[in-house]
């Protein structure tokens, strides 16, 4: 059963799945594919046309929850289970996997690739060309840049590998690669590559040591890899895979 507000403006050319909820004053443009069981909040705009004609459709998988005042341009795709806060902006060209979470006021600046189950908290800015893996955490107020000499055309995108953690208010400078499972501490300005499973602090960032040196505050064991003790909101089959991997590694 569709639940569309009377004030919503929905193109007859859009492909809307079953059991979709669309809130007051939302606008759904022509080239939108919205999966079954999704919910679009009030004042959202989906499928805005970009500067280049002929862009592909905006494709959003099943079970999405897009909260109020979000704007998504055409030409991006999201796997099932998208979750957003309010006032999220997605420019054309983002390719995002399943279970993506975008916190309030987060901006994806197009031509970005994001893996499965990666989570961004509020006010994160991700520059065009960024490559971000699976199960990455990027916390509030972080900027992922791509221009070493702004403004210029010589862009150097950032790469963040699987299971990395970027803490609050970090600046990830152009061309940097963050290795698998690395932890970037709060307020870091990262100017060089970060090695896998390593902790970086300071501005500019400096290597402190392996992430295994960081202990949980309750003293129950190492904080990293975080998959050993945190699983809230992740699919059961994925968590089971983590457990098997950790057991085999031990």
Short mmCIF file of N, CA and C in Angstrom, two decimals, residues 4-147:
data_model
loop_
_atom_site.label_atom_id
_atom_site.label_comp_id
_atom_site.label_asym_id
_atom_site.label_seq_id
_atom_site.Cartn_x
_atom_site.Cartn_y
_atom_site.Cartn_z
N UNK A 4 1.35 8.21 0.14
CA UNK A 4 1.93 9.40 -0.43
C UNK A 4 1.12 10.62 0.05
N UNK A 5 1.83 11.59 0.61
CA UNK A 5 1.16 12.80 1.06
C UNK A 5 0.53 13.53 -0.13
N UNK A 6 -0.60 14.16 0.11
CA UNK A 6 -1.29 14.88 -0.96
C UNK A 6 -0.46 16.03 -1.50
N UNK A 7 0.42 16.58 -0.68
CA UNK A 7 1.23 17.72 -1.12
C UNK A 7 2.50 17.29 -1.84
N UNK A 8 2.79 16.00 -1.88
CA UNK A 8 3.97 15.52 -2.59
C UNK A 8 3.77 15.66 -4.10
N UNK A 9 4.87 15.92 -4.81
CA UNK A 9 4.85 16.03 -6.27
C UNK A 9 5.67 14.88 -6.82
N UNK A 10 5.02 13.92 -7.48
CA UNK A 10 5.66 12.69 -7.89
C UNK A 10 5.47 12.50 -9.38
N UNK A 11 6.57 12.46 -10.12
CA UNK A 11 6.49 12.28 -11.57
C UNK A 11 5.89 10.92 -11.92
N UNK A 12 5.06 10.92 -12.94
CA UNK A 12 4.52 9.67 -13.43
C UNK A 12 5.57 8.79 -14.10
N UNK A 13 6.72 9.36 -14.41
CA UNK A 13 7.81 8.60 -15.03
C UNK A 13 8.72 7.94 -13.99
N UNK A 14 8.62 8.35 -12.75
CA UNK A 14 9.43 7.73 -11.70
C UNK A 14 8.95 6.30 -11.46
N UNK A 15 9.87 5.43 -11.09
CA UNK A 15 9.55 4.03 -10.81
C UNK A 15 9.58 3.83 -9.30
N UNK A 16 8.41 3.81 -8.71
CA UNK A 16 8.26 3.73 -7.27
C UNK A 16 7.84 2.31 -6.89
N UNK A 17 8.54 1.69 -5.96
CA UNK A 17 8.23 0.33 -5.56
C UNK A 17 6.98 0.24 -4.70
N UNK A 18 6.76 -0.94 -4.16
CA UNK A 18 5.59 -1.19 -3.33
C UNK A 18 5.82 -0.70 -1.90
N UNK A 19 4.69 -0.37 -1.24
CA UNK A 19 4.72 -0.01 0.18
C UNK A 19 5.70 1.12 0.47
N UNK A 20 5.66 2.14 -0.34
CA UNK A 20 6.54 3.30 -0.19
C UNK A 20 5.77 4.44 0.46
N UNK A 21 6.43 5.12 1.38
CA UNK A 21 5.85 6.30 2.05
C UNK A 21 6.59 7.54 1.58
N UNK A 22 5.84 8.57 1.17
CA UNK A 22 6.43 9.83 0.71
C UNK A 22 5.76 10.97 1.45
N UNK A 23 6.58 11.80 2.11
CA UNK A 23 6.07 12.82 3.01
C UNK A 23 5.64 14.11 2.33
N UNK A 24 5.12 15.02 3.14
CA UNK A 24 4.61 16.30 2.66
C UNK A 24 5.66 17.09 1.88
N UNK A 25 5.23 17.62 0.75
CA UNK A 25 6.01 18.54 -0.09
C UNK A 25 7.29 17.91 -0.65
N UNK A 26 7.41 16.60 -0.61
CA UNK A 26 8.52 15.94 -1.28
C UNK A 26 8.32 16.03 -2.79
N UNK A 27 9.44 16.04 -3.52
CA UNK A 27 9.40 16.09 -4.98
C UNK A 27 10.22 14.92 -5.51
N UNK A 28 9.58 14.11 -6.34
CA UNK A 28 10.24 12.97 -6.97
C UNK A 28 10.25 13.22 -8.47
N UNK A 29 11.43 13.42 -9.06
CA UNK A 29 11.55 13.74 -10.48
C UNK A 29 11.45 12.49 -11.36
N UNK A 30 11.57 12.71 -12.67
CA UNK A 30 11.35 11.64 -13.65
C UNK A 30 12.25 10.43 -13.43
N UNK A 31 13.54 10.66 -13.43
CA UNK A 31 14.51 9.58 -13.48
C UNK A 31 14.89 9.10 -12.08
N UNK A 32 13.92 8.54 -11.40
CA UNK A 32 14.12 8.02 -10.05
C UNK A 32 13.58 6.59 -9.99
N UNK A 33 14.39 5.72 -9.41
CA UNK A 33 13.95 4.36 -9.11
C UNK A 33 14.06 4.19 -7.61
N UNK A 34 12.94 3.97 -6.95
CA UNK A 34 12.88 3.91 -5.49
C UNK A 34 12.34 2.55 -5.08
N UNK A 35 13.14 1.80 -4.31
CA UNK A 35 12.82 0.43 -4.00
C UNK A 35 11.66 0.23 -3.04
N UNK A 36 11.18 -0.99 -2.98
CA UNK A 36 10.06 -1.37 -2.11
C UNK A 36 10.36 -1.02 -0.65
N UNK A 37 9.27 -0.64 0.05
CA UNK A 37 9.37 -0.45 1.49
C UNK A 37 10.19 0.74 1.93
N UNK A 38 10.41 1.69 1.04
CA UNK A 38 11.20 2.87 1.37
C UNK A 38 10.32 3.97 1.96
N UNK A 39 10.96 4.92 2.65
CA UNK A 39 10.25 6.07 3.22
C UNK A 39 11.04 7.33 2.91
N UNK A 40 10.36 8.31 2.34
CA UNK A 40 10.98 9.59 1.98
C UNK A 40 10.31 10.68 2.81
N UNK A 41 11.10 11.42 3.56
CA UNK A 41 10.55 12.41 4.47
C UNK A 41 10.08 13.68 3.78
N UNK A 42 9.50 14.55 4.57
CA UNK A 42 8.97 15.81 4.05
C UNK A 42 10.06 16.69 3.45
N UNK A 43 9.68 17.39 2.39
CA UNK A 43 10.55 18.39 1.75
C UNK A 43 11.81 17.80 1.13
N UNK A 44 11.84 16.50 0.88
CA UNK A 44 12.96 15.91 0.15
C UNK A 44 12.78 16.14 -1.35
N UNK A 45 13.91 16.17 -2.07
CA UNK A 45 13.88 16.27 -3.53
C UNK A 45 14.79 15.18 -4.07
N UNK A 46 14.22 14.28 -4.86
CA UNK A 46 14.97 13.16 -5.41
C UNK A 46 15.00 13.24 -6.93
N UNK A 47 16.20 13.07 -7.51
CA UNK A 47 16.33 13.04 -8.96
C UNK A 47 16.53 14.39 -9.61
N UNK A 48 17.10 15.36 -8.86
CA UNK A 48 17.39 16.66 -9.45
C UNK A 48 18.33 16.48 -10.64
N UNK A 49 18.08 17.18 -11.71
CA UNK A 49 18.94 17.06 -12.87
C UNK A 49 20.25 17.80 -12.65
N UNK A 50 21.36 17.15 -13.06
CA UNK A 50 22.67 17.77 -12.95
C UNK A 50 22.95 18.67 -14.14
N UNK A 51 24.19 19.17 -14.19
CA UNK A 51 24.57 20.09 -15.25
C UNK A 51 24.72 19.38 -16.59
N UNK A 52 25.00 18.07 -16.56
CA UNK A 52 25.21 17.33 -17.80
C UNK A 52 23.93 16.58 -18.19
N UNK A 53 23.47 16.80 -19.40
CA UNK A 53 22.26 16.08 -19.85
C UNK A 53 22.55 14.60 -20.05
N UNK A 54 21.51 13.79 -19.93
CA UNK A 54 21.65 12.38 -20.19
C UNK A 54 22.23 11.56 -19.06
N UNK A 55 22.21 12.08 -17.86
CA UNK A 55 22.71 11.33 -16.72
C UNK A 55 21.80 10.13 -16.46
N UNK A 56 22.37 9.04 -15.89
CA UNK A 56 21.51 7.90 -15.55
C UNK A 56 20.56 8.25 -14.42
N UNK A 57 19.65 7.33 -14.18
CA UNK A 57 18.64 7.56 -13.13
C UNK A 57 19.27 7.57 -11.75
N UNK A 58 18.57 8.14 -10.81
CA UNK A 58 18.88 7.98 -9.39
C UNK A 58 18.23 6.68 -8.95
N UNK A 59 19.03 5.72 -8.50
CA UNK A 59 18.53 4.43 -8.09
C UNK A 59 18.77 4.23 -6.59
N UNK A 60 17.69 3.99 -5.86
CA UNK A 60 17.76 3.80 -4.41
C UNK A 60 17.09 2.47 -4.10
N UNK A 61 17.85 1.57 -3.44
CA UNK A 61 17.37 0.22 -3.20
C UNK A 61 16.28 0.14 -2.16
N UNK A 62 15.78 -1.06 -1.96
CA UNK A 62 14.65 -1.29 -1.06
C UNK A 62 15.00 -0.94 0.38
N UNK A 63 13.96 -0.56 1.11
CA UNK A 63 14.09 -0.33 2.54
C UNK A 63 14.81 0.94 2.94
N UNK A 64 14.91 1.89 2.03
CA UNK A 64 15.59 3.15 2.36
C UNK A 64 14.75 3.99 3.31
N UNK A 65 15.44 4.72 4.17
CA UNK A 65 14.81 5.74 5.01
C UNK A 65 15.56 7.04 4.75
N UNK A 66 14.88 7.96 4.07
CA UNK A 66 15.48 9.25 3.71
C UNK A 66 14.72 10.33 4.47
N UNK A 67 15.37 10.90 5.45
CA UNK A 67 14.66 11.85 6.33
C UNK A 67 14.57 13.23 5.69
N UNK A 68 13.86 14.13 6.33
CA UNK A 68 13.39 15.37 5.71
C UNK A 68 14.52 16.24 5.16
N UNK A 69 14.18 17.00 4.11
CA UNK A 69 15.01 18.04 3.53
C UNK A 69 16.29 17.51 2.88
N UNK A 70 16.30 16.27 2.44
CA UNK A 70 17.45 15.74 1.71
C UNK A 70 17.30 16.02 0.21
N UNK A 71 18.42 16.21 -0.47
CA UNK A 71 18.42 16.46 -1.90
C UNK A 71 19.39 15.49 -2.56
N UNK A 72 18.86 14.66 -3.46
CA UNK A 72 19.65 13.69 -4.21
C UNK A 72 19.53 14.01 -5.70
N UNK A 73 20.66 14.22 -6.37
CA UNK A 73 20.66 14.43 -7.80
C UNK A 73 20.54 13.11 -8.53
N UNK A 74 20.15 13.18 -9.81
CA UNK A 74 20.14 11.98 -10.63
C UNK A 74 21.57 11.50 -10.84
N UNK A 75 21.71 10.24 -11.28
CA UNK A 75 23.03 9.74 -11.61
C UNK A 75 23.78 9.09 -10.48
N UNK A 76 23.12 8.81 -9.36
CA UNK A 76 23.75 8.09 -8.25
C UNK A 76 22.98 6.80 -7.98
N UNK A 77 23.62 5.88 -7.27
CA UNK A 77 22.96 4.62 -6.94
C UNK A 77 23.29 4.21 -5.52
N UNK A 78 22.31 3.60 -4.86
CA UNK A 78 22.44 3.11 -3.49
C UNK A 78 21.85 1.72 -3.41
N UNK A 79 22.56 0.82 -2.73
CA UNK A 79 22.02 -0.50 -2.48
C UNK A 79 20.91 -0.44 -1.46
N UNK A 80 20.36 -1.59 -1.09
CA UNK A 80 19.26 -1.61 -0.12
C UNK A 80 19.72 -1.13 1.26
N UNK A 81 18.73 -0.60 2.01
CA UNK A 81 18.99 -0.24 3.40
C UNK A 81 19.64 1.10 3.63
N UNK A 82 19.55 2.02 2.69
CA UNK A 82 20.07 3.37 2.90
C UNK A 82 19.37 4.03 4.08
N UNK A 83 20.15 4.74 4.92
CA UNK A 83 19.60 5.52 6.03
C UNK A 83 20.24 6.91 6.00
N UNK A 84 19.42 7.94 6.14
CA UNK A 84 19.97 9.29 6.21
C UNK A 84 19.41 10.04 7.42
N UNK A 85 20.14 11.08 7.80
CA UNK A 85 19.58 12.10 8.67
C UNK A 85 18.90 13.16 7.83
N UNK A 86 18.78 14.37 8.38
CA UNK A 86 18.16 15.48 7.65
C UNK A 86 19.21 16.27 6.87
N UNK A 87 18.75 16.94 5.80
CA UNK A 87 19.57 17.88 5.02
C UNK A 87 20.81 17.24 4.42
N UNK A 88 20.71 16.03 3.97
CA UNK A 88 21.80 15.36 3.26
C UNK A 88 21.77 15.79 1.80
N UNK A 89 22.97 15.96 1.22
CA UNK A 89 23.08 16.35 -0.19
C UNK A 89 23.96 15.34 -0.92
N UNK A 90 23.45 14.81 -2.05
CA UNK A 90 24.20 13.84 -2.86
C UNK A 90 24.22 14.34 -4.29
N UNK A 91 25.40 14.70 -4.78
CA UNK A 91 25.56 15.17 -6.15
C UNK A 91 25.71 13.97 -7.10
N UNK A 92 25.62 14.20 -8.42
CA UNK A 92 25.62 13.07 -9.36
C UNK A 92 26.90 12.24 -9.30
N UNK A 93 26.75 10.92 -9.44
CA UNK A 93 27.90 10.05 -9.61
C UNK A 93 28.29 9.23 -8.41
N UNK A 94 27.56 9.29 -7.32
CA UNK A 94 27.89 8.46 -6.16
C UNK A 94 27.41 7.03 -6.39
N UNK A 95 28.28 6.07 -6.12
CA UNK A 95 27.94 4.65 -6.21
C UNK A 95 28.14 4.04 -4.82
N UNK A 96 27.05 3.72 -4.16
CA UNK A 96 27.10 3.30 -2.75
C UNK A 96 26.46 1.93 -2.60
N UNK A 97 27.05 1.11 -1.76
CA UNK A 97 26.57 -0.25 -1.56
C UNK A 97 25.40 -0.33 -0.60
N UNK A 98 25.19 -1.52 -0.09
CA UNK A 98 24.10 -1.77 0.84
C UNK A 98 24.40 -1.18 2.20
N UNK A 99 23.33 -0.76 2.89
CA UNK A 99 23.46 -0.34 4.27
C UNK A 99 24.22 0.94 4.51
N UNK A 100 24.29 1.80 3.51
CA UNK A 100 24.97 3.09 3.68
C UNK A 100 24.19 3.96 4.66
N UNK A 101 24.91 4.63 5.56
CA UNK A 101 24.29 5.58 6.49
C UNK A 101 24.94 6.95 6.31
N UNK A 102 24.12 7.97 6.12
CA UNK A 102 24.58 9.33 5.90
C UNK A 102 23.95 10.23 6.97
N UNK A 103 24.76 10.73 7.88
CA UNK A 103 24.24 11.58 8.94
C UNK A 103 23.79 12.94 8.45
N UNK A 104 23.06 13.65 9.28
CA UNK A 104 22.51 14.96 8.92
C UNK A 104 23.59 15.91 8.42
N UNK A 105 23.25 16.67 7.39
CA UNK A 105 24.13 17.67 6.78
C UNK A 105 25.37 17.07 6.11
N UNK A 106 25.38 15.79 5.86
CA UNK A 106 26.48 15.18 5.13
C UNK A 106 26.34 15.48 3.64
N UNK A 107 27.50 15.65 2.98
CA UNK A 107 27.51 15.97 1.56
C UNK A 107 28.43 15.01 0.82
N UNK A 108 27.88 14.34 -0.18
CA UNK A 108 28.68 13.54 -1.11
C UNK A 108 28.78 14.32 -2.41
N UNK A 109 30.01 14.65 -2.81
CA UNK A 109 30.18 15.56 -3.93
C UNK A 109 30.30 14.88 -5.29
N UNK A 110 29.72 13.70 -5.42
CA UNK A 110 29.63 13.06 -6.71
C UNK A 110 30.86 12.25 -7.08
N UNK A 111 30.69 11.28 -8.00
CA UNK A 111 31.76 10.41 -8.49
C UNK A 111 32.53 9.79 -7.34
N UNK A 112 31.79 9.29 -6.38
CA UNK A 112 32.35 8.66 -5.18
C UNK A 112 31.92 7.20 -5.18
N UNK A 113 32.81 6.31 -4.75
CA UNK A 113 32.46 4.91 -4.60
C UNK A 113 32.57 4.53 -3.13
N UNK A 114 31.49 3.95 -2.61
CA UNK A 114 31.41 3.57 -1.20
C UNK A 114 30.93 2.13 -1.14
N UNK A 115 31.59 1.32 -0.32
CA UNK A 115 31.24 -0.09 -0.21
C UNK A 115 30.00 -0.32 0.64
N UNK A 116 29.86 -1.54 1.12
CA UNK A 116 28.70 -1.92 1.90
C UNK A 116 28.87 -1.56 3.38
N UNK A 117 27.76 -1.14 3.99
CA UNK A 117 27.66 -0.95 5.44
C UNK A 117 28.67 0.06 5.98
N UNK A 118 28.92 1.09 5.19
CA UNK A 118 29.77 2.19 5.66
C UNK A 118 28.89 3.29 6.24
N UNK A 119 29.37 3.89 7.34
CA UNK A 119 28.55 4.82 8.11
C UNK A 119 29.24 6.17 8.26
N UNK A 120 28.51 7.21 7.93
CA UNK A 120 28.98 8.58 8.10
C UNK A 120 28.09 9.27 9.13
N UNK A 121 28.68 9.89 10.12
CA UNK A 121 27.89 10.69 11.04
C UNK A 121 27.62 12.07 10.44
N UNK A 122 27.16 13.02 11.24
CA UNK A 122 26.69 14.30 10.72
C UNK A 122 27.83 15.21 10.27
N UNK A 123 27.48 16.06 9.30
CA UNK A 123 28.37 17.12 8.81
C UNK A 123 29.69 16.58 8.27
N UNK A 124 29.63 15.50 7.55
CA UNK A 124 30.79 14.95 6.85
C UNK A 124 30.75 15.42 5.40
N UNK A 125 31.89 15.87 4.89
CA UNK A 125 31.98 16.26 3.48
C UNK A 125 32.95 15.32 2.79
N UNK A 126 32.49 14.67 1.72
CA UNK A 126 33.30 13.71 0.97
C UNK A 126 33.48 14.25 -0.44
N UNK A 127 34.73 14.55 -0.81
CA UNK A 127 35.02 15.16 -2.10
C UNK A 127 34.90 14.15 -3.23
N UNK A 128 34.70 14.66 -4.42
CA UNK A 128 34.56 13.85 -5.61
C UNK A 128 35.79 12.96 -5.82
N UNK A 129 35.54 11.74 -6.26
CA UNK A 129 36.62 10.80 -6.56
C UNK A 129 37.01 9.91 -5.41
N UNK A 130 36.52 10.17 -4.22
CA UNK A 130 36.88 9.37 -3.06
C UNK A 130 36.47 7.92 -3.24
N UNK A 131 37.32 7.02 -2.74
CA UNK A 131 37.06 5.58 -2.79
C UNK A 131 37.05 5.08 -1.35
N UNK A 132 35.89 4.61 -0.89
CA UNK A 132 35.73 4.22 0.51
C UNK A 132 35.19 2.80 0.55
N UNK A 133 35.80 1.96 1.37
CA UNK A 133 35.51 0.54 1.36
C UNK A 133 34.32 0.14 2.19
N UNK A 134 34.31 -1.13 2.59
CA UNK A 134 33.22 -1.71 3.37
C UNK A 134 33.41 -1.43 4.86
N UNK A 135 32.30 -1.23 5.56
CA UNK A 135 32.27 -1.18 7.03
C UNK A 135 33.24 -0.14 7.58
N UNK A 136 33.33 0.99 6.90
CA UNK A 136 34.13 2.12 7.36
C UNK A 136 33.27 3.02 8.24
N UNK A 137 33.88 3.62 9.24
CA UNK A 137 33.22 4.62 10.08
C UNK A 137 33.89 5.97 9.84
N UNK A 138 33.08 7.00 9.53
CA UNK A 138 33.57 8.37 9.44
C UNK A 138 32.71 9.22 10.37
N UNK A 139 33.33 9.76 11.40
CA UNK A 139 32.56 10.44 12.44
C UNK A 139 32.39 11.93 12.16
N UNK A 140 31.60 12.58 12.99
CA UNK A 140 31.05 13.91 12.73
C UNK A 140 32.14 14.96 12.47
N UNK A 141 31.84 15.85 11.54
CA UNK A 141 32.67 17.02 11.29
C UNK A 141 33.91 16.76 10.46
N UNK A 142 34.03 15.59 9.86
CA UNK A 142 35.23 15.26 9.09
C UNK A 142 35.11 15.74 7.65
N UNK A 143 36.25 16.18 7.11
CA UNK A 143 36.33 16.61 5.71
C UNK A 143 37.30 15.69 4.99
N UNK A 144 36.84 15.13 3.87
CA UNK A 144 37.69 14.30 3.02
C UNK A 144 37.90 15.08 1.73
N UNK A 145 39.11 15.61 1.53
CA UNK A 145 39.38 16.57 0.47
C UNK A 145 39.98 15.89 -0.76
N UNK A 146 40.09 16.67 -1.86
CA UNK A 146 40.69 16.11 -3.07
C UNK A 146 41.53 17.10 -3.86
N UNK A 147 41.62 18.34 -3.43
CA UNK A 147 42.32 19.36 -4.21
C UNK A 147 43.56 19.84 -3.45
#
